[in-house]
Short mmCIF file of C-alpha atoms and ligand atoms in Angstrom, two decimals:
data_model
loop_
_atom_site.label_atom_id
_atom_site.label_comp_id
_atom_site.label_asym_id
_atom_site.label_seq_id
_atom_site.Cartn_x
_atom_site.Cartn_y
_atom_site.Cartn_z
CA UNK A 1 8.52 -26.22 17.43
CA UNK A 2 11.85 -24.85 18.62
CA UNK A 3 10.36 -21.13 19.37
CA UNK A 4 12.53 -18.37 20.10
CA UNK A 5 14.15 -17.32 23.57
CA UNK A 6 15.88 -14.38 22.37
CA UNK A 7 15.80 -10.45 21.74
CA UNK A 8 13.14 -10.41 24.89
CA UNK A 9 15.37 -10.31 28.45
CA UNK A 10 18.91 -9.78 26.96
CA UNK A 11 19.66 -13.48 25.80
CA UNK A 12 21.79 -13.53 23.08
CA UNK A 13 21.29 -12.62 19.88
CA UNK A 14 20.92 -15.76 17.21
CA UNK A 15 23.38 -16.16 14.96
CA UNK A 16 24.10 -18.28 11.57
CA UNK A 17 24.95 -21.06 13.62
CA UNK A 18 21.87 -20.73 16.08
CA UNK A 19 19.27 -19.21 14.17
CA UNK A 20 15.63 -18.28 15.53
CA UNK A 21 13.10 -21.09 14.99
CA UNK A 22 9.79 -19.73 13.02
CA UNK A 23 7.21 -21.17 11.29
CA UNK A 24 6.64 -18.59 8.46
CA UNK A 25 9.55 -15.23 7.84
CA UNK A 26 7.92 -12.12 6.24
CA UNK A 27 10.59 -9.82 4.93
CA UNK A 28 9.15 -6.50 4.63
CA UNK A 29 6.45 -4.49 6.32
CA UNK A 30 4.73 -2.12 3.39
CA UNK A 31 1.06 -3.05 2.26
CA UNK A 32 2.27 -6.84 1.01
CA UNK A 33 3.75 -7.37 4.12
CA UNK A 34 1.39 -6.05 6.72
CA UNK A 35 -1.32 -7.55 4.58
CA UNK A 36 0.28 -10.80 5.00
CA UNK A 37 1.19 -11.08 8.16
CA UNK A 38 -2.14 -9.97 8.91
CA UNK A 39 -3.88 -13.49 7.54
CA UNK A 40 -0.68 -15.58 8.91
CA UNK A 41 -2.23 -14.32 12.88
CA UNK A 42 -6.48 -15.20 11.13
CA UNK A 43 -5.17 -18.05 9.80
CA UNK A 44 -4.06 -19.10 13.86
CA UNK A 45 -0.42 -18.16 14.01
CA UNK A 46 0.93 -17.10 16.72
CA UNK A 47 3.05 -13.45 16.65
CA UNK A 48 7.21 -14.02 18.13
CA UNK A 49 6.73 -17.25 18.15
CA UNK A 50 5.46 -18.51 14.85
CA UNK A 51 6.37 -16.53 12.78
CA UNK A 52 8.18 -12.65 12.62
CA UNK A 53 8.46 -9.75 9.72
CA UNK A 54 11.64 -8.48 9.33
CA UNK A 55 11.77 -4.87 7.83
CA UNK A 56 15.05 -2.89 7.13
CA UNK A 57 12.98 0.57 7.81
CA UNK A 58 13.52 2.43 11.15
CA UNK A 59 10.01 2.66 11.87
CA UNK A 60 6.18 2.31 9.96
CA UNK A 61 5.47 2.68 6.37
CA UNK A 62 7.28 1.02 4.56
CA UNK A 63 8.42 2.78 1.08
CA UNK A 64 5.81 5.54 1.79
CA UNK A 65 7.93 6.95 4.39
CA UNK A 66 10.76 8.32 2.28
CA UNK A 67 8.55 9.97 -0.24
CA UNK A 68 8.89 13.70 -0.86
CA UNK A 69 6.64 15.84 1.23
CA UNK A 70 4.61 17.52 -1.93
CA UNK A 71 3.25 14.05 -2.83
CA UNK A 72 0.48 14.90 -0.80
CA UNK A 73 -2.27 12.18 0.27
CA UNK A 74 -4.39 14.14 -2.67
CA UNK A 75 -1.23 13.99 -5.14
CA UNK A 76 -0.98 9.99 -4.70
CA UNK A 77 -3.33 7.50 -6.53
CA UNK A 78 -6.04 5.46 -4.75
CA UNK A 79 -4.36 3.80 -1.49
CA UNK A 80 -6.27 0.77 -0.83
CA UNK A 81 -7.07 -0.38 2.29
CA UNK A 82 -5.72 -2.85 4.50
CA UNK A 83 -7.36 -6.01 5.66
CA UNK A 84 -9.49 -5.37 8.94
CA UNK A 85 -9.01 -0.99 9.41
CA UNK A 86 -9.71 1.09 6.73
CA UNK A 87 -7.74 3.93 6.12
CA UNK A 88 -10.56 6.34 6.78
CA UNK A 89 -10.13 9.86 5.27
CA UNK A 90 -6.75 11.46 5.45
CA UNK A 91 -5.95 15.44 4.90
CA UNK A 92 -5.36 15.49 1.01
CA UNK A 93 -2.83 18.26 1.63
CA UNK A 94 -1.13 15.60 3.94
CA UNK A 95 2.31 14.82 2.86
CA UNK A 96 1.65 10.25 2.01
CA UNK A 97 4.62 9.99 3.66
CA UNK A 98 2.83 10.79 7.13
CA UNK A 99 -0.33 9.26 6.48
CA UNK A 100 0.88 6.00 5.98
CA UNK A 101 3.04 5.91 8.13
CA UNK A 102 0.71 6.65 10.81
CA UNK A 103 -2.18 4.34 9.24
CA UNK A 104 0.88 1.22 9.34
CA UNK A 105 1.56 2.27 12.75
CA UNK A 106 -1.34 2.12 13.93
CA UNK A 107 -2.76 -1.34 11.97
CA UNK A 108 1.07 -2.86 13.69
CA UNK A 109 -0.01 -2.20 16.83
CA UNK A 110 -4.00 -2.80 16.32
CA UNK A 111 -3.14 -6.61 15.33
CA UNK A 112 -0.22 -7.23 17.30
CA UNK A 113 1.99 -7.88 14.43
CA UNK A 114 5.53 -9.40 15.35
CA UNK A 115 7.61 -6.55 13.10
CA UNK A 116 11.32 -6.42 14.43
CA UNK A 117 12.83 -3.25 13.23
CA UNK A 118 15.55 -2.15 11.31
CA UNK A 119 16.32 -5.79 10.68
CA UNK A 120 17.83 -5.64 7.12
CA UNK A 121 17.86 -9.26 5.29
CA UNK A 122 21.04 -9.64 3.23
CA UNK A 123 20.19 -13.71 2.02
CA UNK A 124 17.49 -15.85 2.29
CA UNK A 125 19.29 -19.52 1.28
CA UNK A 126 18.67 -23.21 1.66
CA UNK A 127 21.68 -24.75 3.01
CA UNK A 128 22.29 -27.96 2.57
CA UNK A 129 21.86 -30.52 5.73
CA UNK A 130 20.35 -27.05 7.18
CA UNK A 131 17.14 -27.74 9.91
CA UNK A 132 15.71 -30.03 7.76
CA UNK A 133 15.47 -28.56 4.57
CA UNK A 134 14.25 -24.81 6.09
CA UNK A 135 15.27 -21.92 4.38
CA UNK A 136 17.80 -19.70 6.05
CA UNK A 137 17.22 -15.95 6.73
CA UNK A 138 20.55 -14.00 7.61
CA UNK A 139 20.44 -10.18 8.33
CA UNK A 140 23.22 -7.55 7.25
CA UNK A 141 23.91 -7.38 11.69
CA UNK A 142 24.44 -11.19 11.78
CA UNK A 143 21.10 -12.41 13.61
CA UNK A 144 19.36 -15.34 11.74
CA UNK A 145 15.90 -16.75 11.67
CA UNK A 146 15.36 -20.63 10.35
CA UNK A 147 12.00 -21.14 8.61
CA UNK A 148 9.30 -23.36 6.98
CA UNK A 149 8.52 -20.49 4.84
CA UNK A 150 8.98 -17.09 3.91
CA UNK A 151 6.94 -14.25 2.35
CA UNK A 152 8.84 -11.99 0.14
CA UNK A 153 7.49 -7.92 0.61
CA UNK A 154 10.33 -6.15 -0.54
CA UNK A 155 8.68 -3.52 -2.77
CA UNK A 156 10.85 -1.88 -5.37
CA UNK A 157 12.07 0.70 -3.19
CA UNK A 158 15.24 0.15 -1.88
CA UNK A 159 16.69 -0.24 -5.87
CA UNK A 160 16.20 3.07 -8.00
CA UNK A 161 17.37 1.87 -11.62
CA UNK A 162 19.65 4.55 -13.07
CA UNK A 163 19.80 3.78 -16.82
CA UNK A 164 23.23 3.93 -18.85
CA UNK A 165 23.93 7.05 -21.05
CA UNK A 166 27.09 7.38 -22.83
CA UNK A 167 28.54 11.03 -20.31
CA UNK A 168 27.04 9.93 -17.08
CA UNK A 169 29.64 10.15 -15.40
CA UNK A 170 30.93 12.93 -16.81
CA UNK A 171 28.05 15.37 -16.20
CA UNK A 172 29.14 18.33 -13.47
CA UNK A 173 25.87 19.37 -12.13
CA UNK A 174 23.80 17.38 -10.14
CA UNK A 175 22.22 14.33 -10.53
CA UNK A 176 19.69 12.00 -8.71
CA UNK A 177 16.86 9.99 -8.78
CA UNK A 178 13.64 9.59 -7.35
CA UNK A 179 14.48 7.91 -4.44
CA UNK A 180 16.33 11.04 -3.58
CA UNK A 181 14.31 14.12 -4.81
CA UNK A 182 13.11 16.10 -1.51
CA UNK A 183 11.21 19.20 -3.14
CA UNK A 184 11.32 21.51 -6.18
CA UNK A 185 12.10 24.52 -4.16
CA UNK A 186 16.08 23.21 -4.47
CA UNK A 187 15.87 23.58 -8.49
CA UNK A 188 14.67 27.79 -8.36
CA UNK A 189 16.28 29.13 -11.38
CA UNK A 190 18.06 26.36 -12.39
CA UNK A 191 18.21 24.39 -15.80
CA UNK A 192 16.88 20.56 -14.88
CA UNK A 193 16.77 17.50 -17.71
CA UNK A 194 14.19 15.23 -16.26
CA UNK A 195 13.92 11.67 -17.55
CA UNK A 196 11.56 9.41 -17.76
CA UNK A 197 8.10 8.62 -19.01
CA UNK A 198 5.96 7.67 -15.34
CA UNK A 199 3.43 9.64 -13.61
CA UNK A 200 6.67 10.79 -10.68
CA UNK A 201 8.09 12.46 -14.03
CA UNK A 202 5.01 14.31 -15.26
CA UNK A 203 4.68 15.28 -11.41
CA UNK A 204 8.11 16.57 -11.14
CA UNK A 205 7.95 18.88 -14.19
CA UNK A 206 4.79 20.68 -12.75
CA UNK A 207 6.34 21.05 -9.84
CA UNK A 208 9.57 22.41 -10.96
CA UNK A 209 8.26 24.68 -13.30
CA UNK A 210 6.12 26.19 -10.74
CA UNK A 211 9.07 26.55 -8.15
CA UNK A 212 10.72 28.76 -11.04
CA UNK A 213 12.95 26.02 -12.49
CA UNK A 214 13.42 25.72 -16.05
CA UNK A 215 12.44 22.26 -17.20
CA UNK A 216 13.83 19.72 -20.33
CA UNK A 217 11.40 16.28 -20.71
CA UNK A 218 13.33 13.53 -22.23
CA UNK A 219 11.42 10.37 -23.06
CA UNK A 220 12.68 7.35 -25.00
CA UNK A 221 9.49 7.33 -26.41
CA UNK A 222 6.54 9.45 -27.06
CA UNK A 223 4.00 9.51 -23.03
CA UNK A 224 1.37 7.61 -23.70
CA UNK A 225 -1.57 9.56 -22.15
CA UNK A 226 -5.18 8.29 -21.78
CA UNK A 227 -8.18 9.65 -20.77
CA UNK A 228 -9.53 5.55 -20.51
CA UNK A 229 -10.91 5.54 -16.70
CA UNK A 230 -8.75 4.15 -13.65
CA UNK A 231 -12.19 1.11 -13.37
CA UNK A 232 -11.80 -1.83 -12.58
CA UNK A 233 -12.00 -3.46 -15.82
CA UNK A 234 -8.77 -1.59 -16.57
CA UNK A 235 -7.58 -3.08 -13.34
CA UNK A 236 -7.83 -5.95 -14.69
CA UNK A 237 -6.72 -6.04 -18.09
CA UNK A 238 -3.32 -4.48 -16.52
CA UNK A 239 -2.85 -7.15 -14.18
CA UNK A 240 -3.53 -9.66 -17.02
CA UNK A 241 -0.60 -8.05 -19.14
CA UNK A 242 1.57 -8.07 -15.66
CA UNK A 243 1.17 -11.64 -15.25
CA UNK A 244 1.26 -13.09 -18.76
CA UNK A 245 4.77 -12.01 -18.80
CA UNK A 246 5.93 -13.03 -14.96
CA UNK A 247 3.93 -16.43 -15.60
CA UNK A 248 7.13 -15.91 -18.77
CA UNK A 249 9.82 -15.35 -16.63
CA UNK A 250 10.10 -12.13 -17.99
CA UNK A 251 11.02 -8.94 -16.03
CA UNK A 252 7.72 -6.81 -15.12
CA UNK A 253 7.00 -4.00 -16.71
CA UNK A 254 7.00 -0.19 -15.30
CA UNK A 255 3.75 0.92 -14.46
CA UNK A 256 3.07 3.32 -16.50
CA UNK A 257 4.00 0.89 -19.45
CA UNK A 258 1.71 -0.73 -18.90
CA UNK A 259 -1.17 2.12 -17.83
CA UNK A 260 -0.43 5.12 -19.20
CA UNK A 261 -0.82 8.63 -18.28
CA UNK A 262 -4.08 10.02 -16.63
CA UNK A 263 -4.88 12.91 -18.86
CA UNK A 264 -5.65 14.73 -15.62
CA UNK A 265 -6.81 18.23 -15.98
CA UNK A 266 -2.80 19.41 -14.67
CA UNK A 267 -1.31 17.20 -17.28
CA UNK A 268 -3.40 18.89 -20.20
CA UNK A 269 -2.65 22.35 -18.93
CA UNK A 270 1.12 21.38 -18.78
CA UNK A 271 1.48 20.02 -22.31
CA UNK A 272 -1.11 23.06 -23.22
CA UNK A 273 1.81 25.21 -21.56
CA UNK A 274 4.43 23.22 -23.34
CA UNK A 275 5.97 22.08 -19.95
CA UNK A 276 4.86 18.50 -20.45
CA UNK A 277 6.62 18.31 -23.92
CA UNK A 278 9.06 15.62 -24.51
CA UNK A 279 12.37 15.92 -26.11
CA UNK A 280 12.57 12.51 -26.97
CA UNK A 281 15.29 10.21 -26.19
CA UNK A 282 18.87 11.08 -25.22
CA UNK A 283 21.61 10.25 -26.99
CA UNK A 284 24.33 11.64 -24.26
CA UNK A 285 25.39 13.83 -21.72
CA UNK A 286 27.92 16.21 -22.16
CA UNK A 287 30.44 17.74 -19.09
CA UNK A 288 27.57 20.70 -19.29
CA UNK A 289 24.01 19.46 -21.00
CA UNK A 290 22.31 16.94 -22.74
CA UNK A 291 21.97 15.91 -26.59
CA UNK A 292 18.97 14.31 -28.05
CA UNK A 293 18.61 11.86 -30.23
CA UNK A 294 17.10 14.46 -32.53
CA UNK A 295 20.81 16.14 -32.63
CA UNK A 296 19.47 19.24 -30.65
CA UNK A 297 21.09 20.01 -27.39
CA UNK A 298 20.07 22.02 -23.89
CA UNK A 299 23.06 23.14 -20.86
CA UNK A 300 21.99 22.05 -17.66
CA UNK A 301 21.94 22.91 -13.90
CA UNK A 302 20.57 19.08 -12.51
CA UNK A 303 19.50 15.80 -14.37
CA UNK A 304 16.67 14.09 -12.40
CA UNK A 305 16.17 10.92 -13.41
CA UNK A 306 12.43 9.26 -12.76
CA UNK A 307 13.32 5.98 -15.03
CA UNK A 308 11.83 3.88 -11.71
CA UNK A 309 12.78 0.98 -9.66
CA UNK A 310 13.42 -2.78 -10.18
CA UNK A 311 12.01 -5.45 -7.46
CA UNK A 312 14.21 -5.23 -4.10
CA UNK A 313 15.47 -8.99 -4.81
CA UNK A 314 19.23 -9.01 -4.51
CA UNK A 315 19.12 -11.43 -1.11
CA UNK A 316 17.48 -13.96 -3.02
CA UNK A 317 20.22 -14.91 -5.13
CA UNK A 318 21.56 -17.70 -3.64
CA UNK A 319 18.18 -18.98 -4.54
CA UNK A 320 19.09 -18.70 -8.01
CA UNK A 321 15.51 -18.07 -9.30
CA UNK A 322 15.86 -16.26 -12.34
CA UNK A 323 15.01 -17.23 -15.59
CA UNK A 324 17.05 -17.01 -18.80
CA UNK A 325 14.69 -13.93 -19.87
CA UNK A 326 15.93 -12.21 -16.67
CA UNK A 327 12.74 -12.82 -14.53
CA UNK A 328 11.39 -14.54 -12.16
CA UNK A 329 8.48 -17.26 -13.21
CA UNK A 330 6.02 -16.99 -10.97
CA UNK A 331 2.96 -19.88 -10.84
CA UNK A 332 -0.64 -19.17 -12.13
CA UNK A 333 -1.85 -17.97 -8.49
CA UNK A 334 0.54 -15.00 -8.44
CA UNK A 335 2.30 -15.32 -5.26
CA UNK A 336 4.26 -18.78 -5.62
CA UNK A 337 7.87 -19.53 -7.19
CA UNK A 338 7.48 -22.91 -8.98
CA UNK A 339 11.64 -22.86 -8.31
CA UNK A 340 11.23 -22.39 -4.57
CA UNK A 341 8.42 -24.38 -3.16
CA UNK A 342 8.75 -22.55 0.11
CA UNK A 343 9.20 -19.01 -1.06
CA UNK A 344 6.21 -16.77 -1.68
CA UNK A 345 6.73 -12.78 -3.97
CA UNK A 346 4.25 -10.93 -2.91
CA UNK A 347 4.00 -6.84 -3.97
CA UNK A 348 5.95 -8.25 -7.48
CA UNK A 349 4.96 -7.57 -10.57
CA UNK A 350 0.95 -7.40 -10.91
CA UNK A 351 0.87 -7.32 -7.39
CA UNK A 352 3.14 -4.21 -7.21
CA UNK A 353 0.35 -2.13 -6.13
CA UNK A 354 -1.12 -1.22 -2.46
CA UNK A 355 -4.59 -3.31 -4.18
CA UNK A 356 -2.40 -6.22 -5.74
CA UNK A 357 0.16 -6.12 -2.39
CA UNK A 358 -3.29 -6.61 -0.51
CA UNK A 359 -4.65 -9.51 -1.83
CA UNK A 360 -1.45 -11.18 -2.74
CA UNK A 361 -0.56 -10.80 1.57
CA UNK A 362 -3.63 -12.72 1.82
CA UNK A 363 -2.62 -15.86 -1.10
CA UNK A 364 0.79 -15.69 0.15
CA UNK A 365 -0.42 -16.12 3.72
CA UNK A 366 -2.47 -18.93 3.01
CA UNK A 367 0.02 -20.70 0.50
CA UNK A 368 2.79 -20.52 2.88
CA UNK A 369 0.89 -22.22 5.78
CA UNK A 370 0.12 -24.92 3.54
CA UNK A 371 4.25 -25.64 3.64
CA UNK A 372 4.09 -25.49 7.72
CA UNK A 373 4.13 -28.55 9.53
CA UNK A 374 0.64 -29.25 11.00
CA UNK A 375 1.92 -29.12 14.48
CA UNK A 376 3.16 -25.80 14.53
CA UNK A 377 -0.36 -24.01 13.13
CA UNK A 378 -3.22 -23.51 14.82
C1 FAD B 401 7.04 6.92 -6.15
C2 FAD B 401 5.94 5.84 -6.41
C3 FAD B 401 4.78 6.00 -5.95
C4 FAD B 401 3.20 4.97 -6.26
N1 FAD B 401 2.40 5.30 -5.90
C5 FAD B 401 1.29 4.26 -5.67
C6 FAD B 401 -0.10 5.09 -5.38
O1 FAD B 401 -0.40 6.30 -5.80
N2 FAD B 401 -1.08 3.96 -5.17
C7 FAD B 401 -0.18 2.40 -5.71
O2 FAD B 401 -1.17 1.51 -5.40
N3 FAD B 401 0.62 2.14 -5.99
C8 FAD B 401 1.83 3.19 -5.63
N4 FAD B 401 3.11 2.99 -5.75
C9 FAD B 401 3.18 1.33 -5.95
C10 FAD B 401 3.83 1.47 -4.54
O3 FAD B 401 5.04 -0.10 -5.28
C11 FAD B 401 2.76 0.29 -3.63
O4 FAD B 401 2.17 1.47 -3.71
C12 FAD B 401 2.95 -0.63 -2.31
O5 FAD B 401 3.37 0.83 -1.65
C13 FAD B 401 4.00 -1.58 -2.48
O6 FAD B 401 3.94 -1.81 -1.03
P1 FAD B 401 5.41 -3.28 -0.92
O7 FAD B 401 4.56 -3.41 0.50
O8 FAD B 401 5.28 -4.21 -1.62
O9 FAD B 401 6.55 -2.43 -0.69
P2 FAD B 401 6.98 -1.10 0.30
O10 FAD B 401 6.04 -0.51 0.75
O11 FAD B 401 8.51 -0.48 -0.56
O12 FAD B 401 7.72 -1.98 1.74
C14 FAD B 401 8.34 -3.09 1.60
C15 FAD B 401 9.43 -3.29 2.51
O13 FAD B 401 10.52 -4.15 2.75
C16 FAD B 401 11.49 -3.36 3.50
N5 FAD B 401 12.91 -3.93 2.49
C17 FAD B 401 13.38 -4.18 1.79
N6 FAD B 401 14.13 -4.90 1.15
C18 FAD B 401 14.49 -5.06 2.84
C19 FAD B 401 15.65 -6.12 2.90
N7 FAD B 401 16.12 -6.86 2.69
N8 FAD B 401 15.53 -6.93 4.13
C20 FAD B 401 14.10 -6.16 5.09
N9 FAD B 401 13.24 -5.34 4.52
C21 FAD B 401 13.63 -4.77 3.40
C22 FAD B 401 11.21 -1.93 3.04
O14 FAD B 401 12.39 -1.17 4.26
C23 FAD B 401 9.96 -1.26 2.87
O15 FAD B 401 9.77 -1.38 4.64
C24 FAD B 401 3.89 3.66 -5.53
C25 FAD B 401 5.19 3.52 -6.15
C26 FAD B 401 6.29 4.62 -6.44
C27 FAD B 401 8.06 4.44 -6.51
#
């Protein structure tokens, strides 16, 4: 195997003409990528020599690194342990961003995981006649890696979804997405429309109200409240539903569309007080406010689009994975992609949670190793 003689020691950086050769490249160091990396080590791959993890962030934590401070550890849903090192019992008042960044950082160090950052992957392709059919991974900064298999674990955070509504460009107030939310206190005294039917929208509405903002809520359909306990049977039912779509090549559903909104005591209180009462679908924005489908309207200072995220997969475009249905057809193991047998997707579809990502990382590491010539592994 040709291994990297670069990076350390000031040697020239690998270029697309002379990429660093590894067995496996993992793209993304969130829950999914770290789980895959752990299992690659367990299966005998040597960090740095046989595989690398390329991560666009400047430090550990994946998407969690960027979440707003009021999303404390106690306010997040359950966070699943990474394999081999329990998270422990963090302070529920501490921001999740700090808890998870610290946990992932410790994890990377403990297992000597070869995370190279910041490296944003611009493309994964299979150029004709390149390195015996290997995948070529190119970074935005010009560096490149050649690999027998690629495990893609790039999550959704980098691809906020902004829906199209008439008038969105003419509204003169502030517009922001969940991706850019920092603190409800910024909106004190303002009239704020929150758009979206997920947990983030619900939590924003309650925080904005508590911070002295006047809120309106718009959802396309009535919010799906549920008092079904979030137990393993429920988890399995959610997975089956999402897997059914991704195996058919359809885009995954949003989390709220699959899970519904848990009727926590604070949400019940918000429903009772009227803060969590949806005005229904939005028809359009005007220069100064919103008009709803029922003909009612409201003047606004800001619109907060809590409209979710899409899988951040633009860099995989050269592999032409999209099906006519708009999604990527996944194999029965939930990580393989029949159109590209040396690429594995983790954190996509049913594995887009810390629990699913952890399990998918293991499956992807095993499947990727089956694509690595035996002379390399071991
Ligand atoms: C607001 C919000 C709250 C959530 N709360 C929970 C919760 O409480 N519990 C739960 O289980 N799940 C939750 N989720 C789901 C969440 O997606 C998963 O928990 C999990 O963190 C996803 O892990 P991941 O590894 O797939 O992705 P991420 O954590 O997003 O990691 C992806 C990594 O890939 C990097 N990357 C992206 N593109 C590139 C590129 N082109 N090149 C190189 N690197 C790249 C990113 O920088 C990032 O470090 C939440 C999601 C959101 C949006």
